[in-house]
CSV table of C-alpha atoms in Angstrom, one decimal:
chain,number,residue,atom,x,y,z
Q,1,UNK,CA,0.0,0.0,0.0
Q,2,UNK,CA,2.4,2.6,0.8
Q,3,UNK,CA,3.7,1.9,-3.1
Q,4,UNK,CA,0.4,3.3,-3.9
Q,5,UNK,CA,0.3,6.1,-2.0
Q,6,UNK,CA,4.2,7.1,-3.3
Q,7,UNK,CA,2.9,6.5,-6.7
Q,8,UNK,CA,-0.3,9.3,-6.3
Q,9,UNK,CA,2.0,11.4,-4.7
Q,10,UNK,CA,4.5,11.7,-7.9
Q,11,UNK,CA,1.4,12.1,-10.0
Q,12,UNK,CA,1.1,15.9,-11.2
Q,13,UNK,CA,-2.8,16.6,-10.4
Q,14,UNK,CA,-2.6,20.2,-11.9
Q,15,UNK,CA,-0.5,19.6,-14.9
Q,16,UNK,CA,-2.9,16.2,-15.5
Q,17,UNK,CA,-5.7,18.2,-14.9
Q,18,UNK,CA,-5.1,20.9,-17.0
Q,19,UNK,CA,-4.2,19.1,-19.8
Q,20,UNK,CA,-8.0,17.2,-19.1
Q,21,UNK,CA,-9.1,20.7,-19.5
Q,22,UNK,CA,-7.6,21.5,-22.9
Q,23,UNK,CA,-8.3,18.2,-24.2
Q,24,UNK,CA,-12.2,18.9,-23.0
Q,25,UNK,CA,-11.9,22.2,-24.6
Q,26,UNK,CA,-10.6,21.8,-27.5
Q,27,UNK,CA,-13.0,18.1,-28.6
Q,28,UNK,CA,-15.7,21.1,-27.7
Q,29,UNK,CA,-14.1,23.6,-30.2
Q,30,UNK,CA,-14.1,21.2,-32.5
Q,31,UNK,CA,-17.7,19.8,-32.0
Q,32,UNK,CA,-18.6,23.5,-32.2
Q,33,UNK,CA,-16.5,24.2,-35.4
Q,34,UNK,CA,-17.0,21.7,-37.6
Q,35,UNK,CA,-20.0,19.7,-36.1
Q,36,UNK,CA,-22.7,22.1,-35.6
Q,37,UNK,CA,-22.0,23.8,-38.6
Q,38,UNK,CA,-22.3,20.4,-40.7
Q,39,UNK,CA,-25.7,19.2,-39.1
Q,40,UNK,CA,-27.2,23.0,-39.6
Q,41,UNK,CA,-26.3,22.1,-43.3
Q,42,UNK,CA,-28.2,18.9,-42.7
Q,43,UNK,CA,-31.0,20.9,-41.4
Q,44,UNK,CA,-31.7,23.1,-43.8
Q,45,UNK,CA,-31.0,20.1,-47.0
Q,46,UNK,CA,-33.8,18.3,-44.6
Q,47,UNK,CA,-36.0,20.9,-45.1
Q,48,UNK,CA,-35.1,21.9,-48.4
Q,49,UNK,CA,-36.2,18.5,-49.6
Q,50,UNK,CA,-39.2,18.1,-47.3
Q,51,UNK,CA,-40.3,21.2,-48.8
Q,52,UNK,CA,-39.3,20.1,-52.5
Q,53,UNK,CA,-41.4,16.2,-51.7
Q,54,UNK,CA,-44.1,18.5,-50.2
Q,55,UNK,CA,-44.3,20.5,-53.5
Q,56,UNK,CA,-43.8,17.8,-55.4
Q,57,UNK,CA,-46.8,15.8,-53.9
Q,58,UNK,CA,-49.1,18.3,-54.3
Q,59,UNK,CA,-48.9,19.2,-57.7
Q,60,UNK,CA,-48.7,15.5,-58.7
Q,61,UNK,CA,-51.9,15.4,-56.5
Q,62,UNK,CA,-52.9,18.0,-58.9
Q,63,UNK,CA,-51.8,16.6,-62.2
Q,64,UNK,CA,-53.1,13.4,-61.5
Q,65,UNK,CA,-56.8,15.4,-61.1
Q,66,UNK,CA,-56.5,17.3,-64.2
Q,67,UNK,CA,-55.3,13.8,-65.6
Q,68,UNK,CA,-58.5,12.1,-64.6
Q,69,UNK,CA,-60.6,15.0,-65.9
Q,70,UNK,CA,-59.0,14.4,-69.2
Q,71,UNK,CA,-59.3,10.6,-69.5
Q,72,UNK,CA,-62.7,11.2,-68.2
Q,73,UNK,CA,-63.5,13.9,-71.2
Q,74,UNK,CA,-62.1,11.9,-73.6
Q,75,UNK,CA,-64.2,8.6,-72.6
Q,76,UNK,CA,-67.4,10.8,-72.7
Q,77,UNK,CA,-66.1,12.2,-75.9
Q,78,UNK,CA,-65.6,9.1,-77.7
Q,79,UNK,CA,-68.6,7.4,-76.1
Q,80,UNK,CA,-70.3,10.7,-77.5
Q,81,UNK,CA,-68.9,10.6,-81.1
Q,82,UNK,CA,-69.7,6.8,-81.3
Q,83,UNK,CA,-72.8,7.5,-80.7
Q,84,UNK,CA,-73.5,10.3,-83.0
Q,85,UNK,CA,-71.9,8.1,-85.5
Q,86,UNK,CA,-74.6,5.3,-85.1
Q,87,UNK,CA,-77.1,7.6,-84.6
Q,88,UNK,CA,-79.1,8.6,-87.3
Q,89,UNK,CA,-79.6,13.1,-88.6
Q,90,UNK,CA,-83.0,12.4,-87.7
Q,91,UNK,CA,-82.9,11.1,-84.3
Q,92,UNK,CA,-80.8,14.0,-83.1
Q,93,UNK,CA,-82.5,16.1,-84.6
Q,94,UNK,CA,-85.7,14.3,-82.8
Q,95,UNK,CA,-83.7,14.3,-79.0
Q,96,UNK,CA,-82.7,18.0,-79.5
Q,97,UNK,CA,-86.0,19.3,-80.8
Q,98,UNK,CA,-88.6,17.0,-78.4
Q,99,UNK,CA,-87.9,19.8,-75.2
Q,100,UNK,CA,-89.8,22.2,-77.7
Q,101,UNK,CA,-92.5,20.5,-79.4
Q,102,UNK,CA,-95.5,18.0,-78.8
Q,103,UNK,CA,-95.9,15.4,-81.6
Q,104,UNK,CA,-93.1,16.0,-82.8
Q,105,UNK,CA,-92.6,14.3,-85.9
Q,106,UNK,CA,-88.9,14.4,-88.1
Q,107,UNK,CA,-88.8,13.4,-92.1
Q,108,UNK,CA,-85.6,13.4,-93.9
Q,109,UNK,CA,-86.9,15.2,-97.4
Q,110,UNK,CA,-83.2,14.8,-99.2
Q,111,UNK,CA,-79.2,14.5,-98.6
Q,112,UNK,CA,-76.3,15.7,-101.0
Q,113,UNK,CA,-72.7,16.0,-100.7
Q,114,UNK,CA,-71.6,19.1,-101.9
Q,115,UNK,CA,-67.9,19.8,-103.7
Q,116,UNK,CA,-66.2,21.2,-100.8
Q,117,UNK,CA,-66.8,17.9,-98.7
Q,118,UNK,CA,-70.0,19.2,-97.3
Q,119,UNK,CA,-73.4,16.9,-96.4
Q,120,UNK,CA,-76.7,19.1,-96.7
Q,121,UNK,CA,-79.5,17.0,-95.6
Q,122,UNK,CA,-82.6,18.1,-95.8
Q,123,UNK,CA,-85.6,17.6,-93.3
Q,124,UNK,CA,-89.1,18.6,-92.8
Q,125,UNK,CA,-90.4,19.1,-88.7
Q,126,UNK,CA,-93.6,19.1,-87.5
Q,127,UNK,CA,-94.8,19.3,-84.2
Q,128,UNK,CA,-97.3,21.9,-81.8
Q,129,UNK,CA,-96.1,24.3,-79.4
Q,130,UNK,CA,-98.1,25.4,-76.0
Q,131,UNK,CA,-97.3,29.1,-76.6
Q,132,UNK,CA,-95.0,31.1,-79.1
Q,133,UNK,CA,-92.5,31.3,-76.3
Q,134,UNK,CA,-91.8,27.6,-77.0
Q,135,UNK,CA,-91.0,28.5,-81.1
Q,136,UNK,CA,-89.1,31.6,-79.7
Q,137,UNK,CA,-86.6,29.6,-77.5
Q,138,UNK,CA,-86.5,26.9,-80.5
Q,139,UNK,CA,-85.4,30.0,-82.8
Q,140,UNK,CA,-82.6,30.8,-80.6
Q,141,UNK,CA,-81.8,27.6,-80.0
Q,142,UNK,CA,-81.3,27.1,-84.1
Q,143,UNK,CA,-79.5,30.5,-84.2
Q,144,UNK,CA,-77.3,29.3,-81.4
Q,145,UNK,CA,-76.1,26.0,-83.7
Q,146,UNK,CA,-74.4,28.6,-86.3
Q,147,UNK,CA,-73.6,27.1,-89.1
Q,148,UNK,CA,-74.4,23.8,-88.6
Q,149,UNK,CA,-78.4,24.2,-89.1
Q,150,UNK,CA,-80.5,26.4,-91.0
Q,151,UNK,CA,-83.9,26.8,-91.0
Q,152,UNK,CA,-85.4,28.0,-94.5
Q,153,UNK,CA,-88.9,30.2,-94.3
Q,154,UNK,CA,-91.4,30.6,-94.5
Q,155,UNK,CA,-92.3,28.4,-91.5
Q,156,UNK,CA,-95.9,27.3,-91.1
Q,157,UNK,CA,-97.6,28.1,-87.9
Q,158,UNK,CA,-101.4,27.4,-87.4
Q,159,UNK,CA,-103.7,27.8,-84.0
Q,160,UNK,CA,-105.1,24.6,-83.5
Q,161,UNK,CA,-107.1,24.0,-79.9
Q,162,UNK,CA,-104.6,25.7,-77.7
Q,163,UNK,CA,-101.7,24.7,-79.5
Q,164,UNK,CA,-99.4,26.5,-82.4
Q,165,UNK,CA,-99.2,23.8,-85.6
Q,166,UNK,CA,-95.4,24.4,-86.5
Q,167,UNK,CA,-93.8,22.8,-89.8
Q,168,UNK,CA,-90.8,24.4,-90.9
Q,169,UNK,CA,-88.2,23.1,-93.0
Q,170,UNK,CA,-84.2,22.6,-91.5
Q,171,UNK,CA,-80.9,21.8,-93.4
Q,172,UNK,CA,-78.6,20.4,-91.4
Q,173,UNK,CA,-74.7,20.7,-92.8
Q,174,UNK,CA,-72.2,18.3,-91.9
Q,175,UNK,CA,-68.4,18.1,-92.0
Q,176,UNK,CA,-65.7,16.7,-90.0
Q,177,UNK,CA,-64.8,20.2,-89.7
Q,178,UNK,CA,-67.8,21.4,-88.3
Q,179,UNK,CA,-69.1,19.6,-84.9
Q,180,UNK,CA,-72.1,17.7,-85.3
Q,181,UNK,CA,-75.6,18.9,-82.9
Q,182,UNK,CA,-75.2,18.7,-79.4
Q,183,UNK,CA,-77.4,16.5,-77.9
């Protein structure tokens, strides 16, 4: 034992401990110098890219709506074209005109392509109306279609127990460059 105590006694506690101190000090100078500074670059690329996925998300969220919304138009579109294309100039003409008239009755009269790839077909369209408002909202309704539809006068209207008679006669012009009715 008293080898022990001889040895603690040649130990230098103050030079030891000072030299602890630096040691302490200067692991903490480094932490502080080249540590911190490296995980505050961390931080901030952390955030950066949260921010960036977070962006990134939502406009893919956003894209992939508009997406749907356009597979979804062009579905209805091309369910709509296929089935103006089986559909006959008469029975659209008969869905778009039965809001307006009662009996309503369509007749193709005639159909001729014309040089500049034009289709003028012909029809004849008889029906009543409860009140001239009825022929009135059919009017604007034509005038609406451009040039897609004409109606050629005279138009024959007739009183007939509280109803207006109307025959008039409509061209309808077709072209692939021209839309076809809207049902």
């Amino acid at each position: 034992m008293n080898n022990f105590t001889e040895s603690l006694r040649e130990i230098d506690w103050i030079r030891n401990t000072l030299w602890f101190l630096f040691y302490v000090v200067g692991v903490a100078l480094l932490f502080l110098g080249w540590v911190l500074p490296a995980l505050d670059d961390f931080r901030r690329a952390n955030i950066e890219y949260r921010k960036s996925e977070f962006l990134y998300n939502e406009t893919k969220k956003d894209y992939d709506a508009i997406d749907k919304e356009l597979r979804d138009f062009k579905e209805l579109n091309a369910a709509t074209l296929e089935a103006l294309a089986q559909t006959s100039d008469a029975q659209v003409l008969q869905s778009v005109l039965s809001g307006f008239f009662e009996d309503l009755k369509v007749s193709e009269l005639s159909r001729e392509k014309r040089q500049i790839g034009f289709e003028v077909a012909r029809f004849v369209i008889e029906g009543r109306a409860a009140n001239s408002s009825l022929l009135h909202r059919f009017m604007d309704e034509v005038s609406k279609m451009g040039r897609v539809v004409k109606v050629d006068f005279p138009v024959l209207l007739k009183s007939e127990s509280n109803a207006l008679f109307f025959r008039a006669h409509l061209e309808l012009y077709k072209s692939e460059s021209i839309p076809a009715i809207k049902q």
